[in-house]
Short mmCIF file of C-alpha atoms in Angstrom, two decimals:
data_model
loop_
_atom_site.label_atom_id
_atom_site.label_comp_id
_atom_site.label_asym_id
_atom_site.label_seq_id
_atom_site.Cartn_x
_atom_site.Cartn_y
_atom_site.Cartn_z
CA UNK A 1 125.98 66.04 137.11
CA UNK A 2 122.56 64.45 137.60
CA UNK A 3 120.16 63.51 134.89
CA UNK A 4 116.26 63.38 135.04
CA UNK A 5 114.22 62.09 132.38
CA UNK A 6 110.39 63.16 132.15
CA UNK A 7 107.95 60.81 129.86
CA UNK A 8 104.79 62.17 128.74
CA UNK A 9 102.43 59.48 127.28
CA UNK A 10 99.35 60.49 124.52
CA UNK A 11 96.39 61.17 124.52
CA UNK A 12 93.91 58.52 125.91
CA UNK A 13 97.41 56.23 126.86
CA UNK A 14 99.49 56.07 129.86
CA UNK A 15 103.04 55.38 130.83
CA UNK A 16 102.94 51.64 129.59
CA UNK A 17 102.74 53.77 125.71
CA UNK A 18 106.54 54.24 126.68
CA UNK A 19 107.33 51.53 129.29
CA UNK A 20 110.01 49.88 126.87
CA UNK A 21 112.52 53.10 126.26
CA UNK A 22 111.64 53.34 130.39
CA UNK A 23 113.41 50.11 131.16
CA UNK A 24 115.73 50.38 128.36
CA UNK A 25 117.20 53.60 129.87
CA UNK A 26 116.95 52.03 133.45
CA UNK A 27 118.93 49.00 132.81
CA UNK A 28 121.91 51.98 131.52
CA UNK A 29 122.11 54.22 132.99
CA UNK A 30 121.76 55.74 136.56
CA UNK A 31 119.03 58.37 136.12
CA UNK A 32 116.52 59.61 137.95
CA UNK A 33 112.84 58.95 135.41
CA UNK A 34 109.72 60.14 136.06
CA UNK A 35 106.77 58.93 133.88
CA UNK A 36 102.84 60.22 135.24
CA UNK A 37 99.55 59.76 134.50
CA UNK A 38 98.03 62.97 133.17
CA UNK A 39 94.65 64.40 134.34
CA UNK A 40 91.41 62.23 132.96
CA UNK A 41 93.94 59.22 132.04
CA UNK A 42 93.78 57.50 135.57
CA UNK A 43 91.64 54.26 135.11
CA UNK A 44 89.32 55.71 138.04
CA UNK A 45 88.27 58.98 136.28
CA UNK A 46 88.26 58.56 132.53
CA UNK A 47 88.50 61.14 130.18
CA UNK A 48 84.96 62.81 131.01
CA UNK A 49 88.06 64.80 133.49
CA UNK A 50 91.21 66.40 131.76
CA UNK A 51 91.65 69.06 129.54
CA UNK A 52 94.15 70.78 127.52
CA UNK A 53 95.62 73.31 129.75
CA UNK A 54 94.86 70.28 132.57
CA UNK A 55 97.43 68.22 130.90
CA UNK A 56 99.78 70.70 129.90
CA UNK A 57 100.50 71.79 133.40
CA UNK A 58 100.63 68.54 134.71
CA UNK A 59 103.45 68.11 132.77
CA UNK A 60 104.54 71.30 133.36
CA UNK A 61 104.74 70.97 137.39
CA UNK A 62 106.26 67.66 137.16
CA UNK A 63 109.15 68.91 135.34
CA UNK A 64 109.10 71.61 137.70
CA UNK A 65 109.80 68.90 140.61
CA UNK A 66 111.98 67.27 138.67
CA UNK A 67 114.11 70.56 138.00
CA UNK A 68 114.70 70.25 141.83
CA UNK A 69 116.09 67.25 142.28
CA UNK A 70 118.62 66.92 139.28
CA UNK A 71 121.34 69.09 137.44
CA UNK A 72 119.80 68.94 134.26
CA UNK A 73 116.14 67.61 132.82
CA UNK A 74 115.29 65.37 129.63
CA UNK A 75 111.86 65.27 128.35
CA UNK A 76 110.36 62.52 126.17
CA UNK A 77 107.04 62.94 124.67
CA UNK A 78 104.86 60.05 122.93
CA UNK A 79 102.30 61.43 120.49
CA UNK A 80 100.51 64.31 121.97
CA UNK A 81 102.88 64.10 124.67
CA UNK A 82 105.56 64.83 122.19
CA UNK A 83 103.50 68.72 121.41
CA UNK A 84 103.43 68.68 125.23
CA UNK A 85 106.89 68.12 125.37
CA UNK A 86 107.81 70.65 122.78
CA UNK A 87 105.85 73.56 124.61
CA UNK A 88 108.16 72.82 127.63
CA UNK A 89 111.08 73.50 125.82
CA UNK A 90 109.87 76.66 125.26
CA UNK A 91 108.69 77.49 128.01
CA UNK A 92 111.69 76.12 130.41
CA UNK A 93 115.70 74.76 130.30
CA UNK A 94 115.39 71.89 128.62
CA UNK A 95 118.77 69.45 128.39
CA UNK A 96 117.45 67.50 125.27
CA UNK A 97 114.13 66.50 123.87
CA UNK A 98 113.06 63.04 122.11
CA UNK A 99 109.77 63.29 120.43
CA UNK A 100 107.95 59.64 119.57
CA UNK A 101 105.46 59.66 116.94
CA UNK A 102 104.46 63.29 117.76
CA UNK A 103 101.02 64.45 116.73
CA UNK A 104 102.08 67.08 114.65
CA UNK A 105 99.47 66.86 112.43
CA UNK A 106 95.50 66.11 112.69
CA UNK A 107 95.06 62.14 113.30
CA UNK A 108 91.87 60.30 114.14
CA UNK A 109 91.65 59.64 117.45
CA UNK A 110 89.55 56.15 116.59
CA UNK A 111 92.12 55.00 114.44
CA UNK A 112 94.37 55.85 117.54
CA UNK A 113 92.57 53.72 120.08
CA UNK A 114 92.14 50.61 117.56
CA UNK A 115 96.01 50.63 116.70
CA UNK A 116 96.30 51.10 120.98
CA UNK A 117 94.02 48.27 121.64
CA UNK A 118 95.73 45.87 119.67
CA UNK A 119 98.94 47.05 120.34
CA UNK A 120 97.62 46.39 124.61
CA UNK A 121 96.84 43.28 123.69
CA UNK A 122 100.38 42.16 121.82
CA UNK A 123 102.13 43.59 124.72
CA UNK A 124 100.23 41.49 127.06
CA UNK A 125 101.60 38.72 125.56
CA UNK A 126 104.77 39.39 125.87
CA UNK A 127 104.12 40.15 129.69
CA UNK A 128 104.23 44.21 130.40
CA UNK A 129 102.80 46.37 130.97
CA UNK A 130 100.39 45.47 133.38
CA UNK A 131 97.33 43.56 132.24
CA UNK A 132 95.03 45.83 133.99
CA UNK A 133 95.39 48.75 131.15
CA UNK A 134 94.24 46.45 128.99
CA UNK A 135 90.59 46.50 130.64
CA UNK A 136 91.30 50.97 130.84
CA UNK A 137 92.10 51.00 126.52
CA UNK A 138 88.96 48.47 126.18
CA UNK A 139 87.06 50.66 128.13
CA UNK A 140 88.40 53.45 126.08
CA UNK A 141 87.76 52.29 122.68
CA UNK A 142 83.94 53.25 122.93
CA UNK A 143 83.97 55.26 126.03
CA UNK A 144 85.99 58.77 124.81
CA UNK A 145 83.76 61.74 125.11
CA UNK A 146 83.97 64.21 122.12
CA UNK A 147 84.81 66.97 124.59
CA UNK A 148 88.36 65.11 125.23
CA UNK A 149 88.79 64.54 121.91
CA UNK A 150 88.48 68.43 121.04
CA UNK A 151 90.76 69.14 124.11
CA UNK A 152 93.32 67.10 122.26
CA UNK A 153 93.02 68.77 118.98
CA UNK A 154 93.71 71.94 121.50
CA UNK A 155 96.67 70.58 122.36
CA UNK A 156 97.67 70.59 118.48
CA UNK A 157 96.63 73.99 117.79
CA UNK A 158 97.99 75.56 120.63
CA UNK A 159 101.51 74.46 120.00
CA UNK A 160 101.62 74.21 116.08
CA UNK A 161 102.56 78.06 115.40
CA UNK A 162 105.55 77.73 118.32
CA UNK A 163 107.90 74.99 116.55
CA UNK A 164 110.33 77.05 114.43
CA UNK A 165 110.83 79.04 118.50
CA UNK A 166 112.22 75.18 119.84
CA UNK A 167 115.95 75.47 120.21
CA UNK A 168 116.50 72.74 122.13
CA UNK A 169 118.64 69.31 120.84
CA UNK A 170 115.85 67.33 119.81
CA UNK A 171 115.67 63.76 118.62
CA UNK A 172 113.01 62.76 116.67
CA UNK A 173 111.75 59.05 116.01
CA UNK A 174 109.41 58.16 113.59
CA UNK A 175 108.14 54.81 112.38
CA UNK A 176 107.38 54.42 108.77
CA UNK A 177 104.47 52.18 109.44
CA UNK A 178 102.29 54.65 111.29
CA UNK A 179 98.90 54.34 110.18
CA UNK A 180 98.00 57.41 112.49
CA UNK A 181 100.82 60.08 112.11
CA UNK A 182 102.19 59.82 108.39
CA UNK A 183 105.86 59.23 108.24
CA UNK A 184 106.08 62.77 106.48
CA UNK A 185 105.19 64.22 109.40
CA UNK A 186 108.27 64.01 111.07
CA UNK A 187 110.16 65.45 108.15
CA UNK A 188 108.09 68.31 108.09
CA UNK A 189 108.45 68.69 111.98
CA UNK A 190 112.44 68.67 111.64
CA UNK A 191 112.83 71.06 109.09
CA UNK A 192 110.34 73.87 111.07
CA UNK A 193 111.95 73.06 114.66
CA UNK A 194 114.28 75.82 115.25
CA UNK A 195 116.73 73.66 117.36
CA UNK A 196 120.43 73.20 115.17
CA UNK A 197 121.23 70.37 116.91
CA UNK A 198 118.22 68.22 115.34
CA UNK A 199 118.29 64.17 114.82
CA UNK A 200 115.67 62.13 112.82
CA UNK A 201 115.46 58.53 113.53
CA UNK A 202 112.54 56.04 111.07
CA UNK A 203 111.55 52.52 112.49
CA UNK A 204 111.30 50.32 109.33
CA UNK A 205 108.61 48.50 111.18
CA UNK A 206 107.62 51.03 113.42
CA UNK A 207 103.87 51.81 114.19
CA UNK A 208 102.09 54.51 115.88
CA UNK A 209 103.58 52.83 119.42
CA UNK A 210 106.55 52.64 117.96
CA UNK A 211 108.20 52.03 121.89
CA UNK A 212 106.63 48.13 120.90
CA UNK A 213 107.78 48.26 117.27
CA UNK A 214 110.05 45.35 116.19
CA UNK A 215 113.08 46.95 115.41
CA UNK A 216 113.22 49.24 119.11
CA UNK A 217 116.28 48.07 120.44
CA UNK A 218 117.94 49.13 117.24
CA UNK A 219 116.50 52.73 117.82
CA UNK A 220 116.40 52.86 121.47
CA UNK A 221 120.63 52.84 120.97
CA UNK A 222 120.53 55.29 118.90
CA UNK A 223 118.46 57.09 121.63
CA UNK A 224 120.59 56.61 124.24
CA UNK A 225 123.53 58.19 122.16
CA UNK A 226 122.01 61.15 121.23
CA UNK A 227 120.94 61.93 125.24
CA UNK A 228 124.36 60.69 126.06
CA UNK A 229 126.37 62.70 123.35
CA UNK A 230 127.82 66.34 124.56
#
C-alpha cells in the first residue's frame, strides 16, 4: 500500500509554513509528499491573482493527481489550508486529515503577516526555508490587496456550516500561544467535526506557525503515530 501526503499552506504563506513536518515525515518514512503553491501565492504574481474557488481547486486537482499515483491520500492543511483541507474530505476519500492551526474562526490577516514575518525571519536563522520568501512575506506585509483578504474570509464561510459532515480520522494540532487563532478554537472545531476517530494535540509553546514552534518534534511524533496507526 502506497501513501501520499498533500500539504496545503495559508493564506498569504507557502510551503516553507509547513517545511518542518515535510522533512520530518521524509526522513521516516517512504511516502510520496506533495506540497504546492496555490494561485496568487507565487512570488511572481502576488495576491492581486487568486481567489477562493482559485485556491480551493488547486488543491482540489492536486489531490486529484495524487489519487493516481498512490493507494491511499493524506491531507495536511496549515491555517486556511486546514478549511481547505477539510472541504476535501468531504468532497473526496480521504485516508486521514491533520489540521495545523486551522482558521476556524475570523483572525486578522495583519496580525497574520506580522507573526509570519517574524516567524521568516527566525527561520532564516536557523537556515530553511529558503531566504528568498523572506523578501515575498516582506513584500507581503504592506502589499495584500483587500480583495484577497475577502477571498480568504470566503474560504471561512464557505466551509464553516460543513464541519459536523467531516468523517474522516482527523488530527488536530493546536498551539496554545497563537496570537491569531485562539487556542479554543480547536476545541470547538473537535467537538463539531463529525469524524469518531478525532485527536487533539496543544503545543505549550506553539504559535500561529506552530510547524517552527519549540516543542515540534515532540508533536510531530505524535503526528506520525496517528497517520501511522490503523
Amino acid at each position: 500500500m502506497t501513501t501520499g501526503v498533500l500539504f496545503v499552506h495559508g493564506f498569504t504563506g507557502g510551503p516553507f509554513e509547513i517545511a518542518p513536518l515535510k522533512q520530518f515525515l521524509n526522513a521516516r518514512t517512504d511516502w510520496i509528499v506533495r506540497s504546492p503553491v496555490l494561485p496568487g501565492h507565487e512570488l511572481e504574481i502576488g495576491l492581486q491573482e487568486g481567489s477562493a474557488a482559485s485556491w480551493m481547486m488547486a488543491a482540489e486537482l492536486e489531490l486529484q493527481k495524487l489519487q493516481k499515483e498512490v493507494d491511499h491520500v493524506i491531507v495536511i492543511g496549515f491555517s486556511m489550508g486546514g478549511l481547505i483541507a477539510m472541504y476535501l474530505a468531504l468532497r473526496y476519500p480521504i485516508a486521514k486529515l491533520v489540521l495545523l492551526s486551522a482558521a476556524a474562526k475570523y483572525i486578522s490577516p495583519r496580525i497574520l503577516m506580522e507573526d509570519a514575518h517574524v516567524m521568516m525571519i527566525s527561520s532564516i536563522q536557523r537556515r530553511y526555508p529558503a531566504d528568498s520568501f523572506y523578501h515575498l512575506y516582506n513584500y507581503k506585509l504592506t502589499h495584500t490587496p483587500m480583495r484577497a483578504t475577502l477571498e480568504f474570509l470566503r474560504v471561512v464561510r464557505l466551509v464553516k456550516p460543513y464541519y459536523h459532515k467531516v468523517r474522516t480520522p482527523v488530527c488536530i494540532v493546536q498551539g496554545e500561544q497563537d496570537g491569531i487563532v485562539p487556542a479554543s478554537t480547536a476545541t470547538v472545531l473537535f467537538r463539531q467535526l463529525g469524524s469518531e476517530h478525532k485527536k487533539l494535540i496543544y503545543s505549550e509553546r506553539g504559535k500561529h506557525h506552530i510547524c517552527y514552534s519549540d516543542d515540534r518534534d515532540l508533536w510531530f511524533s505524535k503526528v506520525l503515530n496517528f497517520l501511522t496507526e490503523d
